[in-house]
Every structure is written in C-alpha cells, then in structure tokens.
Amino acid sequence: MPNGAQPVLDVQGLKTVFKIRGGEVHAVNDVSFDLRAGELLGVVGESGSGKSVTMMSLLGLLPTPPADVRDGTVTFQGQDLLKVDAETLRGVRGGKIGFVFQDPMTSLNPVYNVGMQIMEPLRKHMGMNKKQATVRAKELLELVGIPDAERRLKDYPHQFSGGMRQRVMIAIALACDPQVLIADEPTTALDVTIQAQILELMKDLQERLGMAVIWITHDLGVVAGIADRVLVMYGGQIVEQAPTRELFRDPQHPYTRALLKTVPRVTGGREERLAIIEGQPPILGEQPTACPFRDRCDVAFDMCAKQNPPRFDVGNGHDAACFYDARTGGPRNA
Amino acid sequence: MLTYTIRRLFTAIPTLIFISLIIFLLLDMAPGDPTASLPLTIPPEVREQIRQSLGMGEPVHIRYLLWLKQMVWSEPMFYLSQSVSWIDTPDAARLISWQTRAPVLDTVFERIPQTLMVVGLAYVVGVLIALPIGVISAYRQYSVFDQAGTFVSMIGFSIPPFFSGVLMIILFTVMMPNDSFWWFPSIYDTTLVVDSWENFGKQVRQMVLPVMVLALQTTAQISRFMRASMLDNLNQDYVRTARAKGMTESVVVLKHVLRNSMIPVITVIALGIPAIFGGAIITEQIFKVNGIGQLLIVSIQGSDVPMVQTLTFIFAVLIVFFNLIADILYGILDPRIRYD
Ligand SMILES: Nc1ncnc2c1ncn2[C@@H]1O[C@H](COP(=O)(O)OP(=O)(O)OP(=O)(O)O)[C@@H](O)[C@H]1O
Ligand code: SF4
Ligand SMILES: [Mg+2]
C-alpha cells in the first residue's frame, strides 16, 4: 500500500458555483483532499453530490459561464492549477493529467478516426511526428486490449462498441504517461460484463504504469474492489474520508452508513433488498450554514442545524464531517 | 466513398427523368400557341403548316421523347461538334425559341455569364461573410457581436430582395449625389466590355448593388444556420474531451467543432445554389441584369414554351446536381454517412 507517499495532487478549499437564472448553485463547497503517488482514490456519492464538478474544476474544464471556480488551490508539481496561465494548463491537461469521461458514446469526435484522436495529444505534448505517433497509438490500443490495433486506428468511433470506445478514451487519457488519471464514472454507461473488464483493465494498468488514479463512481461495490482510499461526497462536500478497509469496517458518517446499507450483499445465497435513503439530495442556493444531510439524518440533533460540521479526525487516517459520534452515541468533542 | 457516390449518381437519373416529364406535361397543358404572335395576315393553312413543322401534330408522348432526345443528345452533340473536329454536326435541327427564332441554348449560354457574375459572386460573398459570423456569434454567444449579427440577420431574413433592391436604388442611385464615391448605377450594362482599368472599375461598381442585395439575404440565412449548428456542437461531450487533451481553443473550435458544424450547413449551402437562381429572377429584373432569371420572365410573358421548358429543365438539373453535390460533401465530412 502506498500509504504515506508524497501527494501528487493537493486540493485545498475548492469552491465552485454555477450562476443560474435567479441565483446560484453552490455545487462544490470547501473541498480539500490529496492524492498520493500510485494510489487509487475512490470518490463516491449519489447523483448530484458534486463529484464531476469537483474534478472538472481542477482542470478548468467547466464552461465559464455559468461555472465559477471561486476559491481554493489545486497544487500539482508546485503550481496552483487554478492560477497558472492557459498554456501551462493545456500542458497539464492530457499531458500530465489524463481524464476519462462518463459517457463513451459521445466523448469521441464522430468525424475523426480514432487514430487521429489518440495521436492529437501525443503530437502536442510529446512532440512526436506523425510516424512516431502512429506507432505509439497502435501500442496504446493494444495496451487497452483492442485487437487488430493497427487497422482499427483508421476506424471511426461509430465503428466501435461502447466498451471499445471507452477503451479508446482510456488510451487517449493514458497516451502521454500521465502522473494522474481522473476517471469520471468510466463504466456507468456500459453493461455489467464490460464494466468488469474495464475495471480489471484499469487496475492492471495502474499497477503497471504506477500512476495515481481518481476513480469516481456511485457504486460502493466497485470502490471496495479497487480503491486504496475513499472520499464520500454529499451536497458538494466531502463528508467522510478513509482508507477503504477502514471505511467499510467502521463508517462514521450517517450518510456513509446509509450508503453501505444500499450495497447489495449476498447472504446465504439470497440478495437482500436495497435499503433506499429517504429524501432528496440538497441543491444549495447558498453557502451551507448547517449540516447538508440534516433533513435525511436519523441521528440529527440541535447542533446540526446551527453549524456545518467540520471534518473531525477519528484516527487511522480517517475523518468524518459529523457532530455525532457513533462510538459514544453522543456529540463529538471538537 | 466511391460506391456511395455512384449510388447517389444513379438515383439522380430517374429523378431527372421524372422531373422533365412533369415539366413537359405542365407546359404542354398551358395555353399558348407558337403561331399566336405571327401576323394575322398569314392564312390558316400556312399557320397549320408552321404548327406541323414545329411538331405540334404528334401525340404528347412522342413529343416528349423527341424533346428529351433533343435535350440530352442532339443539343449536347451539337456543342461537342463545335468544339472538337472529329465529331460531325448532327442532322437534327436545333431547338428554336418561338419568340426570337434563335436556338434556345445559344440564348441561354449568352445569358449565363451575367447571372454567374452577379448572382454567383453574391452567393460566394454571402457565404464567405456568413461562415465566420456564424462561428464567432456562437463562440461568443450573447456578446455585442452576436447581438449585432442577430439584428442584421433578422433584417436580411425579413426584407425580400424586391424591397431591399428598390431601397438600395433609392439610397445609392437616386438620393446619392452623382459625383459621390458612394453613388452606384442601378442599371446593369451588359454591353460593357472590360478592356481597361476604367471599365473594370465600372464593372465592379455596377455589380455592387445587386451583389449587396443578394449577399445580404444569403448572409442572413447561412450565418444563422452556422451559428445554430456551432452552438449545438459546442456543448457536445467530445468538445470537452478535446479540451481535456490540452488542445488550444483554436484547434477545439476550428478543427473539432467546425467540421461537425459544417455537416448540416454544407447541405444548406449546396442546396441554396440552385435556389438563388430563382431568387435572382426578381433581383435581375430590378437591376436590369439580363441573366437567365430575366430571360425566364420574358419567355413566360411571351409564351415561349421551348425556352421556358429548357430553362425550367436547367433549373431542375441544377437542383438535382447540387443535391448530389450536397450528398457527396456530406459523405466526405461525415464518416457515419459514408460507411452505410
Ligand atoms: N451547468 C450547470 N449549471 C447549473 N448547475 C450545475 C451545472 N452542472 C452541474 N450543476 C450542479 O452541480 C451539482 C453537482 O453536479 P455533478 O455533475 O458534479 O454531480 P455528480 O456527483 O457528478 O453526479 P452524477 O453521479 O450524476 O454524475 C448538481 O447539483 C448540479 O445541479
Ligand atoms: S452532523 Fe448531524 S445532521 Fe449531519 S450527519 Fe452528523 S448527525 Fe446527521
Ligand atoms: Mg458526474
């Protein structure tokens, strides 16, 4: 386990707001985390919890307007990515940090062949000529397990299946040997067997290439299988952070505990029904001043309405943003 | 791509035959007699002879086939024999205009340069202005530039050429002092021969007003299409992918987005080429450009059936031809179509 390794990416106090008609949506609030070299960091949370917005904010990939990354620092190789000039940022995007998006069906440009789309970052970031880039592109397709790679370089996205396209996306993200790979729910659009294949592939590549990976998903089962450490997001905040085994052994936040109950478990050959968390995730019109999970929390008490809980360290590299201490059954002493 | 093109080509042929049949039958049913404009002193027997010599005695399907043969074989062969020595001039008589007694196609070919010069140039100018306007308007949506573009397009869309043409004449010919740089002639002088810089200047000046009128219309339409298509594509996921790969904004917009956006726009542009001949009928009339649009009007007024038949057939050919061009360009730009 790469525990205690140097962080390659350090995010502090990130805040992203969308300006919409008649107000704002505070999609990401004071998010801080780090990513250590060679680790696979899982990010979980239900739909709308701000996972994608957080990751896209890091690389300035959100359309502005409406998005506005208002606050925070993103330290990567001694530079704050939120402050660097456009050219430096472009050098990081696709060169040092690769990105795989949620929907493989629409993430490739339909009018260019996949060879050209894989070669684009190679030529830009690695300064390769066309011939070198072609050779490398072929290697990459082989790496992600696409048979007959040389011929397929000339094919267009519509000639690939969904799973194949996602492999192409992964090949693009890996093209320039990035230090960090951000995968935003890379398997949700795929069927279960393909999901398992892609998962297998990513884990394998990560071990072989030694890069750090951020893996976004809303599937805790996936996280349990591959992640070294987990961030749980809710209402645009990180509500719990822990090494994977620690999180599953001793979840601290009521939201995490509810999530864990929704993971299907095979007991005695019969699958239990999913426990559904009552209520809706909040859409925050302003900076939250109370715990965003309050309305759905079964152990909420007066403190929770007065203040937004900070992240309390509970030992073993584990922290949770909750005033309630499950171990004592009473309030935490800050 | 080749099979795709060939397939399109073959489907064009029955379309053309069908259209020609419709045109022929429609005009055949129209009232009008080739001898109507002859002097009344000609006796009825002679009149009848003239009618027979024009082939009016034959049943309609024979006349159609004869006409078709004339259009696709005799006339092309005649022009071929004129240009290369090893083809003999065909025996068949030329198709003659009832009004001018000159071969129909000779007249048409005399008129085409004027039309191409004015209408064609206007279209090229209009498209060349429209595309960048569309791209910038979309990329800077709701900016001052975009708002201005929207306003100008609205004007171009809503004011028909017969109005804007007259307005231009009033502004630049009637109200403008004659010695001003901004004065432009309202009448297009076809007899002007460009043999000196001075005449070249004159030629340019007399083209300004009709080109402006037509280009305004083209620009308004194409720039709207371009803008809408760009906006559609700018929000696509593949654009984000391109940015995430570290591509510069110019590569993202001009390579990734533009090519996708051109797919629907190229169809509109190609299909607009024959359509503008129709639109130009009015503009040619206003500015007295004696192009084929004007020829059509005069021929209709004079019940010159062979001329009208030929011109409508040419328009039909143009429409089918540019449909074909649009299809082919579509296939070149979009691999999903090509590999069907
Ligand atoms: N363009 C936008 N305009 C306004 N609000 C937005 C926009 N994009 C995202 N949001 C808001 O930001 C919040 C977080 O969205 P985000 O896409 O990060 O969720 P997510 O955790 O990735 O969800 P999912 O699992 O569905 O991908 C949501 O509440 C959403 O409403
Ligand atoms: S802070 Fe309060 S409301 Fe929020 S999760 Fe903890 S106990 Fe529930
Ligand atoms: Mg998402």
PDB file of N, CA and C in Angstrom, chain A residues 184-215:
ATOM      1  N   ASP A 184     -14.022   9.584 -14.518  1.00  0.00           N
ATOM      2  CA  ASP A 184     -15.320  10.005 -14.004  1.00  0.00           C
ATOM      3  C   ASP A 184     -16.381   8.983 -14.408  1.00  0.00           C
ATOM      4  N   GLU A 185     -16.718   8.116 -13.490  1.00  0.00           N
ATOM      5  CA  GLU A 185     -17.695   7.056 -13.744  1.00  0.00           C
ATOM      6  C   GLU A 185     -17.483   6.424 -15.118  1.00  0.00           C
ATOM      7  N   PRO A 186     -16.308   5.864 -15.341  1.00  0.00           N
ATOM      8  CA  PRO A 186     -15.996   5.403 -16.694  1.00  0.00           C
ATOM      9  C   PRO A 186     -16.779   4.167 -17.101  1.00  0.00           C
ATOM     10  N   THR A 187     -17.482   3.558 -16.185  1.00  0.00           N
ATOM     11  CA  THR A 187     -18.161   2.316 -16.562  1.00  0.00           C
ATOM     12  C   THR A 187     -19.676   2.381 -16.451  1.00  0.00           C
ATOM     13  N   THR A 188     -20.219   3.522 -16.012  1.00  0.00           N
ATOM     14  CA  THR A 188     -21.670   3.548 -15.775  1.00  0.00           C
ATOM     15  C   THR A 188     -22.491   3.299 -17.027  1.00  0.00           C
ATOM     16  N   ALA A 189     -21.984   3.760 -18.185  1.00  0.00           N
ATOM     17  CA  ALA A 189     -22.793   3.622 -19.401  1.00  0.00           C
ATOM     18  C   ALA A 189     -22.667   2.234 -20.014  1.00  0.00           C
ATOM     19  N   LEU A 190     -21.889   1.379 -19.389  1.00  0.00           N
ATOM     20  CA  LEU A 190     -21.610   0.078 -20.007  1.00  0.00           C
ATOM     21  C   LEU A 190     -22.339  -1.052 -19.278  1.00  0.00           C
ATOM     22  N   ASP A 191     -22.510  -2.173 -19.986  1.00  0.00           N
ATOM     23  CA  ASP A 191     -23.183  -3.270 -19.297  1.00  0.00           C
ATOM     24  C   ASP A 191     -22.209  -3.996 -18.363  1.00  0.00           C
ATOM     25  N   VAL A 192     -22.767  -4.847 -17.514  1.00  0.00           N
ATOM     26  CA  VAL A 192     -22.021  -5.321 -16.349  1.00  0.00           C
ATOM     27  C   VAL A 192     -20.731  -6.071 -16.712  1.00  0.00           C
ATOM     28  N   THR A 193     -20.786  -6.916 -17.722  1.00  0.00           N
ATOM     29  CA  THR A 193     -19.567  -7.665 -18.054  1.00  0.00           C
ATOM     30  C   THR A 193     -18.479  -6.745 -18.572  1.00  0.00           C
ATOM     31  N   ILE A 194     -18.886  -5.754 -19.393  1.00  0.00           N
ATOM     32  CA  ILE A 194     -17.902  -4.805 -19.918  1.00  0.00           C
ATOM     33  C   ILE A 194     -17.351  -3.973 -18.771  1.00  0.00           C
ATOM     34  N   GLN A 195     -18.238  -3.594 -17.841  1.00  0.00           N
ATOM     35  CA  GLN A 195     -17.794  -2.849 -16.652  1.00  0.00           C
ATOM     36  C   GLN A 195     -16.675  -3.574 -15.948  1.00  0.00           C
ATOM     37  N   ALA A 196     -16.887  -4.869 -15.746  1.00  0.00           N
ATOM     38  CA  ALA A 196     -15.887  -5.662 -15.038  1.00  0.00           C
ATOM     39  C   ALA A 196     -14.577  -5.690 -15.821  1.00  0.00           C
ATOM     40  N   GLN A 197     -14.671  -5.812 -17.134  1.00  0.00           N
ATOM     41  CA  GLN A 197     -13.458  -5.827 -17.960  1.00  0.00           C
ATOM     42  C   GLN A 197     -12.682  -4.517 -17.845  1.00  0.00           C
ATOM     43  N   ILE A 198     -13.419  -3.403 -17.946  1.00  0.00           N
ATOM     44  CA  ILE A 198     -12.756  -2.097 -17.888  1.00  0.00           C
ATOM     45  C   ILE A 198     -12.101  -1.911 -16.516  1.00  0.00           C
ATOM     46  N   LEU A 199     -12.833  -2.331 -15.483  1.00  0.00           N
ATOM     47  CA  LEU A 199     -12.331  -2.221 -14.116  1.00  0.00           C
ATOM     48  C   LEU A 199     -11.019  -2.976 -13.961  1.00  0.00           C
ATOM     49  N   GLU A 200     -11.046  -4.191 -14.451  1.00  0.00           N
ATOM     50  CA  GLU A 200      -9.876  -5.062 -14.431  1.00  0.00           C
ATOM     51  C   GLU A 200      -8.701  -4.385 -15.145  1.00  0.00           C
ATOM     52  N   LEU A 201      -9.026  -3.869 -16.328  1.00  0.00           N
ATOM     53  CA  LEU A 201      -8.012  -3.218 -17.156  1.00  0.00           C
ATOM     54  C   LEU A 201      -7.380  -2.037 -16.433  1.00  0.00           C
ATOM     55  N   MET A 202      -8.227  -1.205 -15.818  1.00  0.00           N
ATOM     56  CA  MET A 202      -7.718  -0.008 -15.156  1.00  0.00           C
ATOM     57  C   MET A 202      -6.821  -0.368 -13.991  1.00  0.00           C
ATOM     58  N   LYS A 203      -7.278  -1.342 -13.214  1.00  0.00           N
ATOM     59  CA  LYS A 203      -6.493  -1.747 -12.042  1.00  0.00           C
ATOM     60  C   LYS A 203      -5.129  -2.269 -12.496  1.00  0.00           C
ATOM     61  N   ASP A 204      -5.164  -3.070 -13.532  1.00  0.00           N
ATOM     62  CA  ASP A 204      -3.945  -3.648 -14.078  1.00  0.00           C
ATOM     63  C   ASP A 204      -2.992  -2.563 -14.593  1.00  0.00           C
ATOM     64  N   LEU A 205      -3.556  -1.618 -15.351  1.00  0.00           N
ATOM     65  CA  LEU A 205      -2.728  -0.552 -15.917  1.00  0.00           C
ATOM     66  C   LEU A 205      -2.143   0.325 -14.823  1.00  0.00           C
ATOM     67  N   GLN A 206      -2.968   0.573 -13.813  1.00  0.00           N
ATOM     68  CA  GLN A 206      -2.499   1.434 -12.737  1.00  0.00           C
ATOM     69  C   GLN A 206      -1.305   0.806 -12.040  1.00  0.00           C
ATOM     70  N   GLU A 207      -1.372  -0.509 -11.809  1.00  0.00           N
ATOM     71  CA  GLU A 207      -0.259  -1.186 -11.153  1.00  0.00           C
ATOM     72  C   GLU A 207       0.975  -1.201 -12.044  1.00  0.00           C
ATOM     73  N   ARG A 208       0.742  -1.418 -13.350  1.00  0.00           N
ATOM     74  CA  ARG A 208       1.892  -1.496 -14.257  1.00  0.00           C
ATOM     75  C   ARG A 208       2.541  -0.142 -14.485  1.00  0.00           C
ATOM     76  N   LEU A 209       1.710   0.906 -14.645  1.00  0.00           N
ATOM     77  CA  LEU A 209       2.261   2.211 -15.004  1.00  0.00           C
ATOM     78  C   LEU A 209       2.549   3.073 -13.780  1.00  0.00           C
ATOM     79  N   GLY A 210       2.060   2.649 -12.624  1.00  0.00           N
ATOM     80  CA  GLY A 210       2.375   3.344 -11.376  1.00  0.00           C
ATOM     81  C   GLY A 210       1.829   4.750 -11.270  1.00  0.00           C
ATOM     82  N   MET A 211       0.714   5.022 -11.930  1.00  0.00           N
ATOM     83  CA  MET A 211       0.168   6.373 -11.805  1.00  0.00           C
ATOM     84  C   MET A 211      -0.861   6.411 -10.675  1.00  0.00           C
ATOM     85  N   ALA A 212      -1.210   7.639 -10.285  1.00  0.00           N
ATOM     86  CA  ALA A 212      -2.257   7.798  -9.284  1.00  0.00           C
ATOM     87  C   ALA A 212      -3.579   7.955 -10.011  1.00  0.00           C
ATOM     88  N   VAL A 213      -4.632   7.336  -9.458  1.00  0.00           N
ATOM     89  CA  VAL A 213      -5.922   7.360 -10.138  1.00  0.00           C
ATOM     90  C   VAL A 213      -7.004   7.882  -9.203  1.00  0.00           C
ATOM     91  N   ILE A 214      -7.834   8.775  -9.736  1.00  0.00           N
ATOM     92  CA  ILE A 214      -9.047   9.148  -9.010  1.00  0.00           C
ATOM     93  C   ILE A 214     -10.198   8.482  -9.745  1.00  0.00           C
ATOM     94  N   TRP A 215     -10.939   7.650  -9.036  1.00  0.00           N
ATOM     95  CA  TRP A 215     -11.997   6.880  -9.679  1.00  0.00           C
ATOM     96  C   TRP A 215     -13.336   7.307  -9.098  1.00  0.00           C
TER      97      TRP A 215
END
